[in-house]
Short mmCIF file of C-alpha atoms and ligand atoms in Angstrom, two decimals:
data_model
loop_
_atom_site.label_atom_id
_atom_site.label_comp_id
_atom_site.label_asym_id
_atom_site.label_seq_id
_atom_site.Cartn_x
_atom_site.Cartn_y
_atom_site.Cartn_z
CA MET A 426 123.06 71.29 6.64
CA ALA A 427 121.42 71.61 10.03
CA GLN A 428 119.21 68.62 10.83
CA ARG A 429 115.59 69.52 10.30
CA PRO A 430 113.15 68.61 13.09
CA ALA A 431 111.86 65.06 12.60
CA ALA A 432 108.37 64.37 13.97
CA GLN A 433 107.10 60.93 15.02
CA GLN A 434 110.46 59.19 15.43
CA PRO A 435 110.37 56.40 18.03
CA TYR A 436 112.64 56.69 21.03
CA TRP A 437 115.45 54.20 20.25
CA PRO A 438 117.16 53.38 23.54
CA ASP A 439 120.30 51.98 21.88
CA GLU A 440 121.73 54.77 19.72
CA ALA A 441 124.95 52.95 18.86
CA ALA A 442 122.95 49.99 17.55
CA LEU A 443 120.83 52.39 15.49
CA ASP A 444 123.98 53.91 13.91
CA ASP A 445 125.24 50.42 13.02
CA VAL A 446 121.92 49.58 11.38
CA GLU A 447 121.98 52.76 9.29
CA ARG A 448 125.48 51.90 8.09
CA GLU A 449 124.40 48.36 7.21
CA LEU A 450 121.36 49.60 5.30
CA ALA A 451 123.54 52.04 3.35
CA GLY A 452 125.68 49.09 2.22
CA LEU A 453 122.76 46.96 1.01
CA PRO A 454 121.36 47.09 -2.55
CA ALA A 455 118.43 49.40 -3.24
CA LEU A 456 115.10 47.55 -3.12
CA THR A 457 113.57 49.37 -6.08
CA SER A 458 115.34 50.32 -9.29
CA GLU A 459 115.38 53.78 -10.79
CA ASP A 460 113.92 52.38 -14.04
CA GLU A 461 110.89 51.05 -12.17
CA VAL A 462 110.42 54.41 -10.47
CA VAL A 463 110.53 56.12 -13.87
CA ASP A 464 108.01 53.60 -15.28
CA LEU A 465 105.58 54.44 -12.48
CA MET A 466 106.18 58.16 -13.07
CA ARG A 467 105.00 57.71 -16.68
CA GLY A 468 101.77 56.23 -15.36
CA MET A 469 101.42 59.02 -12.80
CA GLU A 470 101.85 61.56 -15.57
CA LEU A 471 98.78 60.12 -17.32
CA VAL A 472 96.89 60.29 -14.02
CA ALA A 473 97.92 63.93 -13.57
CA ARG A 474 96.66 64.76 -17.07
CA GLY A 475 93.28 63.19 -16.38
CA SER A 476 93.91 60.31 -18.80
CA ALA A 477 94.18 57.57 -16.16
CA LEU A 478 92.83 56.68 -12.72
CA LEU A 479 94.81 55.70 -9.63
CA ILE A 480 94.05 53.09 -7.00
CA GLN A 481 96.33 52.91 -3.95
CA GLY A 482 95.59 50.37 -1.25
CA GLY A 483 96.72 47.78 1.21
CA ASP A 484 97.25 47.17 4.90
CA CYS A 485 97.44 49.96 7.43
CA ALA A 486 100.50 48.12 8.81
CA GLU A 487 102.13 45.13 7.15
CA ARG A 488 103.41 42.37 9.45
CA PHE A 489 106.78 40.66 9.11
CA HIS A 490 105.25 37.17 9.33
CA GLU A 491 103.07 37.96 6.30
CA ALA A 492 106.09 38.36 3.99
CA VAL A 493 105.43 34.99 2.33
CA PRO A 494 104.61 34.38 -1.36
CA GLU A 495 101.07 33.07 -0.90
CA LEU A 496 99.92 36.07 1.17
CA VAL A 497 101.71 38.56 -1.07
CA ARG A 498 99.96 37.05 -4.10
CA GLN A 499 96.59 37.41 -2.40
CA LYS A 500 97.24 41.07 -1.61
CA VAL A 501 98.48 41.83 -5.12
CA ASP A 502 95.53 40.00 -6.72
CA ASN A 503 93.13 41.89 -4.47
CA LEU A 504 94.45 45.26 -5.64
CA GLN A 505 94.78 44.05 -9.23
CA GLY A 506 91.08 43.09 -9.08
CA LEU A 507 90.07 46.58 -8.00
CA ALA A 508 92.23 48.11 -10.73
CA ALA A 509 90.47 45.86 -13.25
CA ILE A 510 87.06 47.07 -12.01
CA MET A 511 88.26 50.66 -12.43
CA ARG A 512 89.56 50.02 -15.95
CA ALA A 513 86.36 48.30 -17.00
CA GLY A 514 84.08 50.85 -15.33
CA SER A 515 85.87 53.97 -16.58
CA ARG A 516 87.42 52.69 -19.82
CA SER A 517 90.58 54.48 -18.62
CA PRO A 518 93.98 53.03 -17.84
CA THR A 519 94.36 52.62 -14.09
CA VAL A 520 97.61 52.82 -12.17
CA ALA A 521 97.79 50.46 -9.17
CA VAL A 522 100.03 51.20 -6.20
CA SER A 523 99.92 49.02 -3.12
CA ARG A 524 100.69 49.84 0.49
CA ILE A 525 103.20 47.01 0.47
CA ALA A 526 106.90 46.02 0.71
CA GLY A 527 107.81 48.58 3.35
CA GLN A 528 104.65 49.68 5.19
CA TYR A 529 106.22 48.67 8.51
CA GLY A 530 106.41 51.97 10.40
CA LYS A 531 103.41 53.74 11.95
CA PRO A 532 102.94 57.28 13.27
CA ARG A 533 100.82 57.32 16.43
CA SER A 534 98.53 59.97 17.90
CA SER A 535 99.99 59.18 21.35
CA PRO A 536 103.46 57.77 22.19
CA PHE A 537 101.89 55.69 24.98
CA GLU A 538 98.98 53.32 25.15
CA ALA A 539 97.08 52.36 28.32
CA GLU A 540 95.33 49.11 29.10
CA ASP A 541 91.92 49.14 30.76
CA SER A 542 93.76 48.47 34.05
CA GLY A 543 95.62 51.76 33.52
CA ARG A 544 98.97 50.04 32.82
CA GLN A 545 100.96 52.05 30.24
CA MET A 546 103.27 50.91 27.48
CA PRO A 547 104.98 52.62 24.50
CA SER A 548 102.61 52.50 21.52
CA TYR A 549 103.09 49.92 18.78
CA CYS A 550 104.88 51.78 15.96
CA GLY A 551 104.89 49.05 13.31
CA ASP A 552 106.94 45.87 12.98
CA ALA A 553 110.01 47.89 11.89
CA VAL A 554 110.11 49.37 15.40
CA ASN A 555 108.52 47.08 18.00
CA ASP A 556 106.05 44.24 18.55
CA PRO A 557 102.32 44.74 19.19
CA GLU A 558 102.27 42.41 22.23
CA PHE A 559 101.38 44.51 25.30
CA GLU A 560 104.55 43.74 27.19
CA PRO A 561 107.58 45.96 28.02
CA VAL A 562 110.30 44.07 26.12
CA ALA A 563 108.11 43.62 23.03
CA ARG A 564 107.25 47.32 22.98
CA THR A 565 110.84 48.55 23.29
CA PRO A 566 112.05 49.91 19.91
CA GLN A 567 114.75 47.58 18.50
CA PRO A 568 116.96 49.08 15.77
CA ARG A 569 117.70 45.70 14.18
CA ARG A 570 114.03 45.45 13.26
CA LEU A 571 114.80 48.01 10.52
CA LEU A 572 117.03 45.38 8.88
CA THR A 573 114.25 42.82 9.16
CA ALA A 574 111.94 45.36 7.51
CA TYR A 575 114.43 45.59 4.63
CA GLU A 576 114.64 41.78 4.31
CA CYS A 577 110.86 41.33 4.41
CA SER A 578 110.37 44.12 1.87
CA ARG A 579 112.85 42.39 -0.42
CA LEU A 580 110.97 39.08 -0.18
CA VAL A 581 107.67 40.83 -0.84
CA LEU A 582 109.11 42.72 -3.81
CA ASP A 583 110.49 39.51 -5.32
CA GLU A 584 106.99 38.07 -5.30
CA LEU A 585 105.40 41.29 -6.51
CA ARG A 586 107.78 41.40 -9.48
CA ARG A 587 106.79 37.83 -10.33
CA SER A 588 103.23 39.11 -10.76
CA TRP A 589 104.51 41.55 -13.41
CA SER A 590 105.48 38.89 -15.91
CA GLY A 591 103.54 39.27 -19.15
CA ARG A 592 101.83 42.46 -17.97
CA PRO A 593 102.19 45.86 -19.65
CA ILE A 594 104.03 48.43 -17.52
CA LEU A 595 100.79 50.31 -16.87
CA GLU A 596 99.07 47.24 -15.42
CA ARG A 597 101.70 46.37 -12.83
CA VAL A 598 101.21 46.80 -9.12
CA TYR A 599 103.87 49.17 -7.71
CA THR A 600 105.00 49.54 -4.10
CA SER A 601 104.44 52.41 -1.69
CA HIS A 602 104.67 53.16 2.00
CA GLU A 603 104.79 56.11 4.35
CA LEU A 604 108.29 57.65 4.36
CA LEU A 605 108.34 57.79 8.15
CA LEU A 606 111.35 56.15 9.77
CA LEU A 607 114.31 58.29 8.78
CA PRO A 608 117.03 55.81 9.88
CA TYR A 609 115.47 53.42 7.35
CA GLU A 610 114.67 55.88 4.55
CA ARG A 611 117.83 57.98 4.49
CA PRO A 612 120.31 55.12 3.88
CA LEU A 613 118.07 53.84 1.07
CA VAL A 614 118.21 57.11 -0.88
CA ARG A 615 120.45 56.28 -3.81
CA GLU A 616 122.11 58.18 -6.62
CA GLY A 617 120.55 57.25 -9.96
CA THR A 618 121.22 58.49 -13.46
CA ARG A 619 118.56 61.20 -13.02
CA GLY A 620 119.59 62.26 -9.54
CA ALA A 621 118.76 60.85 -6.14
CA TYR A 622 115.80 58.51 -5.77
CA SER A 623 114.31 56.51 -2.92
CA GLY A 624 115.33 52.86 -3.27
CA SER A 625 112.91 51.82 -0.52
CA ALA A 626 109.72 52.15 -2.60
CA HIS A 627 108.40 53.20 -6.00
CA PHE A 628 106.04 55.78 -4.48
CA GLY A 629 106.47 57.24 -0.99
CA TRP A 630 104.13 59.44 0.96
CA ILE A 631 104.41 61.82 3.89
CA GLY A 632 101.81 61.35 6.60
CA GLU A 633 99.41 63.88 8.09
CA ARG A 634 101.56 64.07 11.24
CA THR A 635 104.92 64.65 9.53
CA ARG A 636 104.15 67.13 6.74
CA GLN A 637 105.66 70.21 8.49
CA PRO A 638 107.02 72.39 5.64
CA ASP A 639 110.42 72.81 7.37
CA GLY A 640 110.49 69.24 8.70
CA ALA A 641 112.80 66.36 7.89
CA HIS A 642 110.18 64.32 6.01
CA VAL A 643 109.40 67.04 3.50
CA ALA A 644 113.17 67.50 3.02
CA LEU A 645 113.55 63.77 2.34
CA ALA A 646 110.76 63.76 -0.25
CA GLN A 647 112.25 66.90 -1.81
CA ALA A 648 115.58 65.16 -2.25
CA VAL A 649 114.28 62.26 -4.36
CA HIS A 650 112.68 62.16 -7.82
CA ASN A 651 110.13 59.37 -7.14
CA PRO A 652 106.45 60.19 -7.37
CA VAL A 653 105.51 61.26 -3.83
CA GLY A 654 102.33 61.92 -1.90
CA VAL A 655 101.33 64.04 1.07
CA LYS A 656 98.34 63.27 3.29
CA LEU A 657 96.19 66.33 3.89
CA GLY A 658 93.95 66.31 6.97
CA PRO A 659 91.54 68.92 8.33
CA THR A 660 94.23 71.10 9.94
CA VAL A 661 95.86 71.92 6.59
CA SER A 662 95.41 75.52 5.43
CA PRO A 663 95.12 76.45 1.75
CA GLU A 664 98.47 78.28 2.16
CA ASP A 665 100.13 75.13 3.56
CA ALA A 666 98.91 73.13 0.58
CA VAL A 667 100.18 75.73 -1.90
CA ALA A 668 103.57 75.81 -0.15
CA LEU A 669 103.83 72.00 -0.15
CA SER A 670 102.98 71.82 -3.84
CA ARG A 671 105.67 74.34 -4.71
CA THR A 672 108.32 72.84 -2.43
CA LEU A 673 107.73 69.30 -3.60
CA ASN A 674 107.06 70.03 -7.25
CA PRO A 675 109.12 73.13 -8.10
CA GLU A 676 109.60 71.99 -11.69
CA ARG A 677 105.86 71.42 -12.12
CA VAL A 678 106.27 67.83 -13.28
CA PRO A 679 102.84 66.25 -13.86
CA GLY A 680 102.49 63.17 -11.62
CA ARG A 681 105.37 64.03 -9.31
CA LEU A 682 103.09 65.05 -6.40
CA THR A 683 99.83 63.56 -5.15
CA PHE A 684 97.71 65.12 -2.42
CA ILE A 685 95.97 62.32 -0.55
CA VAL A 686 92.97 64.05 0.97
CA ARG A 687 91.55 62.68 4.25
CA PHE A 688 89.42 65.45 5.73
CA GLY A 689 86.59 63.24 6.97
CA ALA A 690 83.00 63.26 5.77
CA LYS A 691 82.08 66.11 8.16
CA ASP A 692 84.74 68.56 6.97
CA VAL A 693 85.42 67.73 3.35
CA ASP A 694 82.68 69.96 1.84
CA ARG A 695 83.82 72.94 3.87
CA LEU A 696 87.61 72.55 3.52
CA LEU A 697 88.38 70.91 0.21
CA PRO A 698 87.08 73.69 -2.10
CA LEU A 699 89.39 76.27 -0.49
CA VAL A 700 92.41 74.00 -0.75
CA VAL A 701 91.74 72.96 -4.36
CA ASP A 702 91.13 76.57 -5.46
CA ALA A 703 94.29 77.85 -3.78
CA VAL A 704 96.47 75.12 -5.29
CA ALA A 705 94.92 75.67 -8.74
CA ARG A 706 95.59 79.42 -8.56
CA HIS A 707 98.90 79.66 -6.79
CA GLY A 708 100.43 76.19 -6.55
CA ALA A 709 102.17 73.60 -8.69
CA PRO A 710 100.30 70.71 -10.40
CA VAL A 711 99.10 67.87 -8.14
CA VAL A 712 97.12 64.65 -8.44
CA TRP A 713 94.06 64.64 -6.14
CA LEU A 714 93.41 61.31 -4.45
CA CYS A 715 90.66 60.54 -1.90
CA ASP A 716 91.51 58.63 1.30
CA PRO A 717 88.06 58.06 2.82
CA MET A 718 89.57 56.03 5.69
CA HIS A 719 91.71 58.21 7.94
CA GLY A 720 89.30 61.08 8.59
CA ASN A 721 86.44 58.78 9.55
CA GLY A 722 87.67 56.74 12.50
CA VAL A 723 85.25 56.02 15.37
CA ARG A 724 85.16 53.74 18.42
CA LEU A 725 82.29 51.27 18.62
CA SER A 726 81.88 48.57 21.30
CA GLY A 727 85.57 48.86 22.21
CA HIS A 728 86.77 48.60 18.60
CA LYS A 729 88.58 51.14 16.46
CA THR A 730 86.43 51.13 13.32
CA ARG A 731 85.15 53.09 10.36
CA LEU A 732 81.59 53.16 9.11
CA ILE A 733 80.91 52.50 5.44
CA GLU A 734 78.35 55.32 5.11
CA PRO A 735 80.62 58.29 6.01
CA MET A 736 83.38 56.81 3.85
CA ARG A 737 81.01 56.68 0.87
CA SER A 738 79.89 60.19 1.61
CA GLU A 739 83.48 61.52 1.70
CA ILE A 740 84.10 59.90 -1.71
CA THR A 741 80.96 61.59 -3.08
CA SER A 742 81.96 65.02 -1.76
CA PHE A 743 85.55 64.68 -2.91
CA THR A 744 84.51 63.76 -6.44
CA ARG A 745 81.89 66.53 -6.73
CA VAL A 746 84.21 69.26 -5.38
CA LEU A 747 86.91 68.37 -7.91
CA GLN A 748 84.51 67.99 -10.82
CA GLU A 749 82.89 71.36 -10.07
CA ARG A 750 86.33 72.94 -10.36
CA GLY A 751 87.28 71.26 -13.60
CA GLN A 752 89.84 69.09 -11.77
CA TRP A 753 90.36 65.36 -12.10
CA PRO A 754 89.30 63.19 -9.15
CA ALA A 755 92.10 60.68 -9.69
CA GLY A 756 90.91 57.83 -7.51
CA LEU A 757 91.02 56.22 -4.08
CA HIS A 758 93.50 55.41 -1.32
CA LEU A 759 92.14 52.51 0.74
CA GLU A 760 93.15 50.41 3.72
CA MET A 761 92.08 46.95 2.69
CA THR A 762 92.87 43.26 2.91
CA PRO A 763 92.06 40.14 0.90
CA ASP A 764 90.85 38.52 4.14
CA PRO A 765 87.10 38.44 4.96
CA VAL A 766 87.57 40.63 8.07
CA THR A 767 84.90 42.63 9.87
CA GLU A 768 86.98 45.63 10.90
CA CYS A 769 85.01 48.35 9.06
CA VAL A 770 81.23 48.06 9.51
CA SER A 771 77.99 49.48 8.18
CA GLU A 772 75.33 51.30 10.18
CA ARG A 773 72.98 48.61 8.91
CA ASP A 774 75.04 45.59 10.09
CA GLU A 775 73.44 43.45 12.73
CA GLU A 776 75.18 42.58 16.04
CA PRO A 777 77.60 41.07 16.77
CA ARG A 778 79.70 43.18 14.43
CA PHE A 779 83.41 42.56 15.00
CA THR A 780 83.52 38.78 14.66
CA ASP A 781 86.79 38.79 12.65
CA TYR A 782 89.02 41.70 13.69
CA ARG A 783 92.72 41.12 12.94
CA SER A 784 94.34 44.50 12.29
CA THR A 785 97.03 45.62 14.77
CA CYS A 786 96.50 49.16 13.60
CA ASP A 787 93.65 50.76 11.62
CA PRO A 788 90.51 48.87 10.49
CA ARG A 789 90.61 47.67 6.87
CA LEU A 790 87.99 47.06 4.20
CA ASN A 791 87.36 43.44 3.25
CA PRO A 792 87.21 42.59 -0.49
CA GLU A 793 83.46 43.08 -0.77
CA GLN A 794 83.64 46.45 0.98
CA SER A 795 86.56 47.72 -1.09
CA ALA A 796 84.87 46.69 -4.36
CA GLU A 797 81.80 48.55 -3.15
CA MET A 798 83.86 51.74 -2.55
CA VAL A 799 85.37 51.50 -6.03
CA SER A 800 81.96 50.98 -7.68
CA HIS A 801 80.55 53.90 -5.73
CA PHE A 802 83.42 56.11 -6.95
CA LEU A 803 83.03 54.95 -10.58
CA ALA A 804 79.32 55.73 -10.54
CA LEU A 805 80.16 59.37 -9.79
CA LEU A 806 82.49 59.86 -12.76
C1 LIG B 2230 98.01 55.82 7.30
O1 LIG B 2230 97.89 56.00 6.08
O2 LIG B 2230 98.02 54.68 7.81
C2 LIG B 2230 98.08 57.01 8.18
C3 LIG B 2230 98.60 56.97 9.39
O3 LIG B 2230 97.52 58.07 7.59
P1 LIG B 2230 97.49 59.62 7.99
O4 LIG B 2230 98.92 60.10 7.95
O5 LIG B 2230 96.63 60.21 6.95
O6 LIG B 2230 96.89 59.73 9.37
CO1 LIG B 2231 96.13 53.68 8.66
#
């Protein structure tokens, strides 16, 4: 089969080293088991039927040095807490999927980044690719980092599975990340008893920048039977969404495909109704999930941030549009951290605003802010 075009792949200077890494990854055990993937699919089926809610959340980019039990526990507890709020507030089961154990590769709007002085460097593409330090060696993509990503994901998963003990299958936190770096993802596709599945995650999604219908990422997601997601931003047409739903869910399996909508507060009222109607009429079944983060980025006093008010407003619009069409607003996709950061801010916050900004990528909600988003969503149901 001819190689499909692959968007957003870093430029790896050492191709031979990259080939070696792919071979090594292919020889390592899968990180996730097919049985776990099937367990999550059962939960996603309930979500698709409108009998359960879904909360997906975690860091924009995980860091290698955070792959330690104590920090993993904090992240899992943080998401588990939000899932508990959803269960209590809706009296529905709630499926919890974290952005964890593999969220080490980042698509970037520009391949280069400039300092105020004008000095340019390749962009930081996640710990699986390079290091955020603004320095030429650190920013050079290193293939062996993909193996470190595997090792860190394994450590994180070990800890995550410890949190499962004594919990019903539906109350476990599952793993997810963006299926972005093909030299990492392809060798981790494994043959199971039900066909090929991705052994890198339980749930994988395709980003807004890599969802080309004839592209390599859609082909990868097509080849595996995990539950998968696709981010939909404001450039998606209703026809694109219909085509994606049919390509990725040809057998119309409830829960197989989630559309993670991130139109932004300004565009969601105008664009979402057309997309939802087209998919309902001509497409295959999907779960509708609201990502109020990625369409609402702004720059304030030199910081990449997101304001609470437009995020709330996107959640409101998303929920109303789906409800008006008899569709199930399944839940939220959030970038969040258990740390008390001040990366996202409110219009009402007093200066100085960014006293604790730690993210190397997108701004995250702190625990108070993420609980507030969940309560806001629940109040609309
Ligand atoms: C992300 O989820 O971190 C991301 C890059 O999202 P999107 O593809 O929606 O821009
Ligand atoms: Co992000």
